[in-house]
JSON list of C-alpha atoms in Angstrom, two decimals:
[
{"chain": "A", "resi": 1, "resn": "VAL", "atom": "CA", "xyz": [-67.32, -87.59, 143.13]},
{"chain": "A", "resi": 2, "resn": "ASN", "atom": "CA", "xyz": [-70.10, -85.26, 142.05]},
{"chain": "A", "resi": 3, "resn": "SER", "atom": "CA", "xyz": [-69.80, -81.75, 143.37]},
{"chain": "A", "resi": 4, "resn": "MET", "atom": "CA", "xyz": [-72.31, -80.38, 145.87]},
{"chain": "A", "resi": 5, "resn": "ASP", "atom": "CA", "xyz": [-73.64, -76.98, 146.82]},
{"chain": "A", "resi": 6, "resn": "GLY", "atom": "CA", "xyz": [-74.25, -77.82, 150.47]},
{"chain": "A", "resi": 7, "resn": "TYR", "atom": "CA", "xyz": [-75.30, -80.26, 153.12]},
{"chain": "A", "resi": 8, "resn": "ILE", "atom": "CA", "xyz": [-77.10, -80.25, 156.44]},
{"chain": "A", "resi": 9, "resn": "HIS", "atom": "CA", "xyz": [-76.47, -82.36, 159.52]},
{"chain": "A", "resi": 10, "resn": "SER", "atom": "CA", "xyz": [-77.55, -82.46, 163.14]},
{"chain": "A", "resi": 11, "resn": "HIS", "atom": "CA", "xyz": [-76.03, -82.35, 166.58]},
{"chain": "A", "resi": 12, "resn": "TYR", "atom": "CA", "xyz": [-78.19, -84.46, 168.82]},
{"chain": "A", "resi": 13, "resn": "ASP", "atom": "CA", "xyz": [-78.86, -83.26, 172.34]},
{"chain": "A", "resi": 14, "resn": "VAL", "atom": "CA", "xyz": [-76.61, -85.46, 174.48]},
{"chain": "A", "resi": 15, "resn": "GLY", "atom": "CA", "xyz": [-76.91, -84.05, 177.98]},
{"chain": "A", "resi": 16, "resn": "LYS", "atom": "CA", "xyz": [-74.54, -81.17, 178.60]},
{"chain": "A", "resi": 17, "resn": "SER", "atom": "CA", "xyz": [-71.88, -82.42, 176.16]},
{"chain": "A", "resi": 18, "resn": "THR", "atom": "CA", "xyz": [-73.46, -81.17, 172.93]},
{"chain": "A", "resi": 19, "resn": "LEU", "atom": "CA", "xyz": [-73.58, -77.50, 172.00]},
{"chain": "A", "resi": 20, "resn": "PRO", "atom": "CA", "xyz": [-75.81, -76.01, 169.27]},
{"chain": "A", "resi": 21, "resn": "ILE", "atom": "CA", "xyz": [-72.82, -74.65, 167.32]},
{"chain": "A", "resi": 22, "resn": "PHE", "atom": "CA", "xyz": [-70.63, -75.73, 164.42]},
{"chain": "A", "resi": 23, "resn": "SER", "atom": "CA", "xyz": [-67.79, -77.88, 165.74]},
{"chain": "A", "resi": 24, "resn": "PRO", "atom": "CA", "xyz": [-64.15, -77.56, 164.62]},
{"chain": "A", "resi": 25, "resn": "ASP", "atom": "CA", "xyz": [-64.66, -80.79, 162.63]},
{"chain": "A", "resi": 26, "resn": "ASP", "atom": "CA", "xyz": [-67.65, -79.21, 160.89]},
{"chain": "A", "resi": 27, "resn": "LEU", "atom": "CA", "xyz": [-65.47, -76.29, 159.80]},
{"chain": "A", "resi": 28, "resn": "LEU", "atom": "CA", "xyz": [-62.68, -78.58, 158.59]},
{"chain": "A", "resi": 29, "resn": "THR", "atom": "CA", "xyz": [-65.06, -80.88, 156.71]},
{"chain": "A", "resi": 30, "resn": "VAL", "atom": "CA", "xyz": [-65.89, -78.05, 154.31]},
{"chain": "A", "resi": 31, "resn": "GLY", "atom": "CA", "xyz": [-62.18, -77.63, 153.51]},
{"chain": "A", "resi": 32, "resn": "GLN", "atom": "CA", "xyz": [-61.67, -81.36, 153.11]},
{"chain": "A", "resi": 33, "resn": "LEU", "atom": "CA", "xyz": [-64.64, -81.61, 150.74]},
{"chain": "A", "resi": 34, "resn": "TYR", "atom": "CA", "xyz": [-63.26, -78.70, 148.71]},
{"chain": "A", "resi": 35, "resn": "GLU", "atom": "CA", "xyz": [-59.76, -80.20, 148.69]},
{"chain": "A", "resi": 36, "resn": "ASN", "atom": "CA", "xyz": [-61.19, -83.49, 147.39]},
{"chain": "A", "resi": 37, "resn": "SER", "atom": "CA", "xyz": [-63.19, -81.77, 144.60]},
{"chain": "A", "resi": 38, "resn": "ALA", "atom": "CA", "xyz": [-66.60, -82.40, 146.16]},
{"chain": "A", "resi": 39, "resn": "ILE", "atom": "CA", "xyz": [-67.23, -78.62, 146.13]},
{"chain": "A", "resi": 40, "resn": "ASP", "atom": "CA", "xyz": [-66.64, -76.62, 142.95]},
{"chain": "A", "resi": 41, "resn": "ASP", "atom": "CA", "xyz": [-67.05, -73.10, 144.34]},
{"chain": "A", "resi": 42, "resn": "LEU", "atom": "CA", "xyz": [-66.80, -72.29, 148.05]},
{"chain": "A", "resi": 43, "resn": "ARG", "atom": "CA", "xyz": [-68.71, -69.03, 147.51]},
{"chain": "A", "resi": 44, "resn": "LYS", "atom": "CA", "xyz": [-71.78, -71.01, 146.38]},
{"chain": "A", "resi": 45, "resn": "PHE", "atom": "CA", "xyz": [-71.57, -73.62, 149.15]},
{"chain": "A", "resi": 46, "resn": "SER", "atom": "CA", "xyz": [-73.39, -73.66, 152.48]},
{"chain": "A", "resi": 47, "resn": "THR", "atom": "CA", "xyz": [-73.58, -76.10, 155.33]},
{"chain": "A", "resi": 48, "resn": "GLY", "atom": "CA", "xyz": [-76.48, -76.38, 157.74]},
{"chain": "A", "resi": 49, "resn": "LEU", "atom": "CA", "xyz": [-76.76, -77.50, 161.33]},
{"chain": "A", "resi": 50, "resn": "TYR", "atom": "CA", "xyz": [-80.02, -78.70, 162.85]},
{"chain": "A", "resi": 51, "resn": "THR", "atom": "CA", "xyz": [-80.19, -78.59, 166.67]},
{"chain": "A", "resi": 52, "resn": "LYS", "atom": "CA", "xyz": [-82.85, -78.47, 169.37]},
{"chain": "A", "resi": 53, "resn": "ASP", "atom": "CA", "xyz": [-82.24, -74.70, 169.50]},
{"chain": "A", "resi": 54, "resn": "GLY", "atom": "CA", "xyz": [-82.80, -74.07, 165.79]},
{"chain": "A", "resi": 55, "resn": "VAL", "atom": "CA", "xyz": [-81.33, -74.43, 162.34]},
{"chain": "A", "resi": 56, "resn": "PHE", "atom": "CA", "xyz": [-78.12, -72.59, 161.47]},
{"chain": "A", "resi": 57, "resn": "PHE", "atom": "CA", "xyz": [-76.32, -72.12, 158.15]},
{"chain": "A", "resi": 58, "resn": "LEU", "atom": "CA", "xyz": [-72.72, -71.27, 157.42]},
{"chain": "A", "resi": 59, "resn": "GLU", "atom": "CA", "xyz": [-71.60, -69.75, 154.14]},
{"chain": "A", "resi": 60, "resn": "VAL", "atom": "CA", "xyz": [-68.11, -68.84, 152.96]},
{"chain": "A", "resi": 61, "resn": "THR", "atom": "CA", "xyz": [-68.18, -65.25, 151.70]},
{"chain": "A", "resi": 62, "resn": "ASP", "atom": "CA", "xyz": [-64.40, -64.93, 151.26]},
{"chain": "A", "resi": 63, "resn": "ALA", "atom": "CA", "xyz": [-62.88, -68.09, 149.79]},
{"chain": "A", "resi": 64, "resn": "GLU", "atom": "CA", "xyz": [-59.30, -66.83, 150.14]},
{"chain": "A", "resi": 65, "resn": "LEU", "atom": "CA", "xyz": [-59.78, -66.04, 153.84]},
{"chain": "A", "resi": 66, "resn": "TYR", "atom": "CA", "xyz": [-61.40, -69.44, 154.46]},
{"chain": "A", "resi": 67, "resn": "ASN", "atom": "CA", "xyz": [-58.54, -71.23, 152.67]},
{"chain": "A", "resi": 68, "resn": "THR", "atom": "CA", "xyz": [-56.01, -69.38, 154.86]},
{"chain": "A", "resi": 69, "resn": "PHE", "atom": "CA", "xyz": [-57.98, -70.40, 157.98]},
{"chain": "A", "resi": 70, "resn": "TYR", "atom": "CA", "xyz": [-58.30, -74.00, 156.76]},
{"chain": "A", "resi": 71, "resn": "ASP", "atom": "CA", "xyz": [-54.61, -74.31, 155.92]},
{"chain": "A", "resi": 72, "resn": "LYS", "atom": "CA", "xyz": [-53.56, -73.07, 159.37]},
{"chain": "A", "resi": 73, "resn": "ILE", "atom": "CA", "xyz": [-56.02, -75.22, 161.31]},
{"chain": "A", "resi": 74, "resn": "TYR", "atom": "CA", "xyz": [-55.57, -78.31, 159.10]},
{"chain": "A", "resi": 75, "resn": "VAL", "atom": "CA", "xyz": [-51.78, -78.23, 159.46]},
{"chain": "A", "resi": 76, "resn": "SER", "atom": "CA", "xyz": [-52.05, -77.70, 163.23]},
{"chain": "A", "resi": 77, "resn": "ILE", "atom": "CA", "xyz": [-54.41, -80.66, 163.68]},
{"chain": "A", "resi": 78, "resn": "GLN", "atom": "CA", "xyz": [-52.41, -82.84, 161.29]},
{"chain": "A", "resi": 79, "resn": "LYS", "atom": "CA", "xyz": [-49.25, -82.22, 163.33]},
{"chain": "A", "resi": 80, "resn": "ARG", "atom": "CA", "xyz": [-51.06, -83.38, 166.47]},
{"chain": "A", "resi": 81, "resn": "GLY", "atom": "CA", "xyz": [-52.36, -86.54, 164.76]},
{"chain": "A", "resi": 82, "resn": "MET", "atom": "CA", "xyz": [-55.96, -85.56, 165.41]},
{"chain": "A", "resi": 83, "resn": "LEU", "atom": "CA", "xyz": [-57.20, -85.69, 161.83]},
{"chain": "A", "resi": 84, "resn": "LEU", "atom": "CA", "xyz": [-60.38, -87.68, 161.25]},
{"chain": "A", "resi": 85, "resn": "TRP", "atom": "CA", "xyz": [-59.74, -88.30, 157.54]},
{"chain": "A", "resi": 86, "resn": "HIS", "atom": "CA", "xyz": [-57.55, -86.88, 154.83]},
{"chain": "A", "resi": 87, "resn": "ASN", "atom": "CA", "xyz": [-56.97, -87.05, 151.08]},
{"chain": "A", "resi": 88, "resn": "GLY", "atom": "CA", "xyz": [-53.74, -89.04, 151.25]},
{"chain": "A", "resi": 89, "resn": "LYS", "atom": "CA", "xyz": [-51.31, -86.09, 151.21]}
]
């Protein structure tokens, strides 16, 4: 896998069920990409979100803090069997 510096995606307006914010899966996807070597340096990575209300970007300014967050959330979701995909661990 080649490493990337960022990506952008959209949340389509689906009635009242879609919010113009980053979802929990969006936040975990960054960690999963990093864990699977698709991101070399979290501090140089950004993810974008295009919605009817505007375009938003998320950057990791503290890689250690993000990794702590990711580890806690990832383990919690994994225990509940709610994980969308994983790296085989």
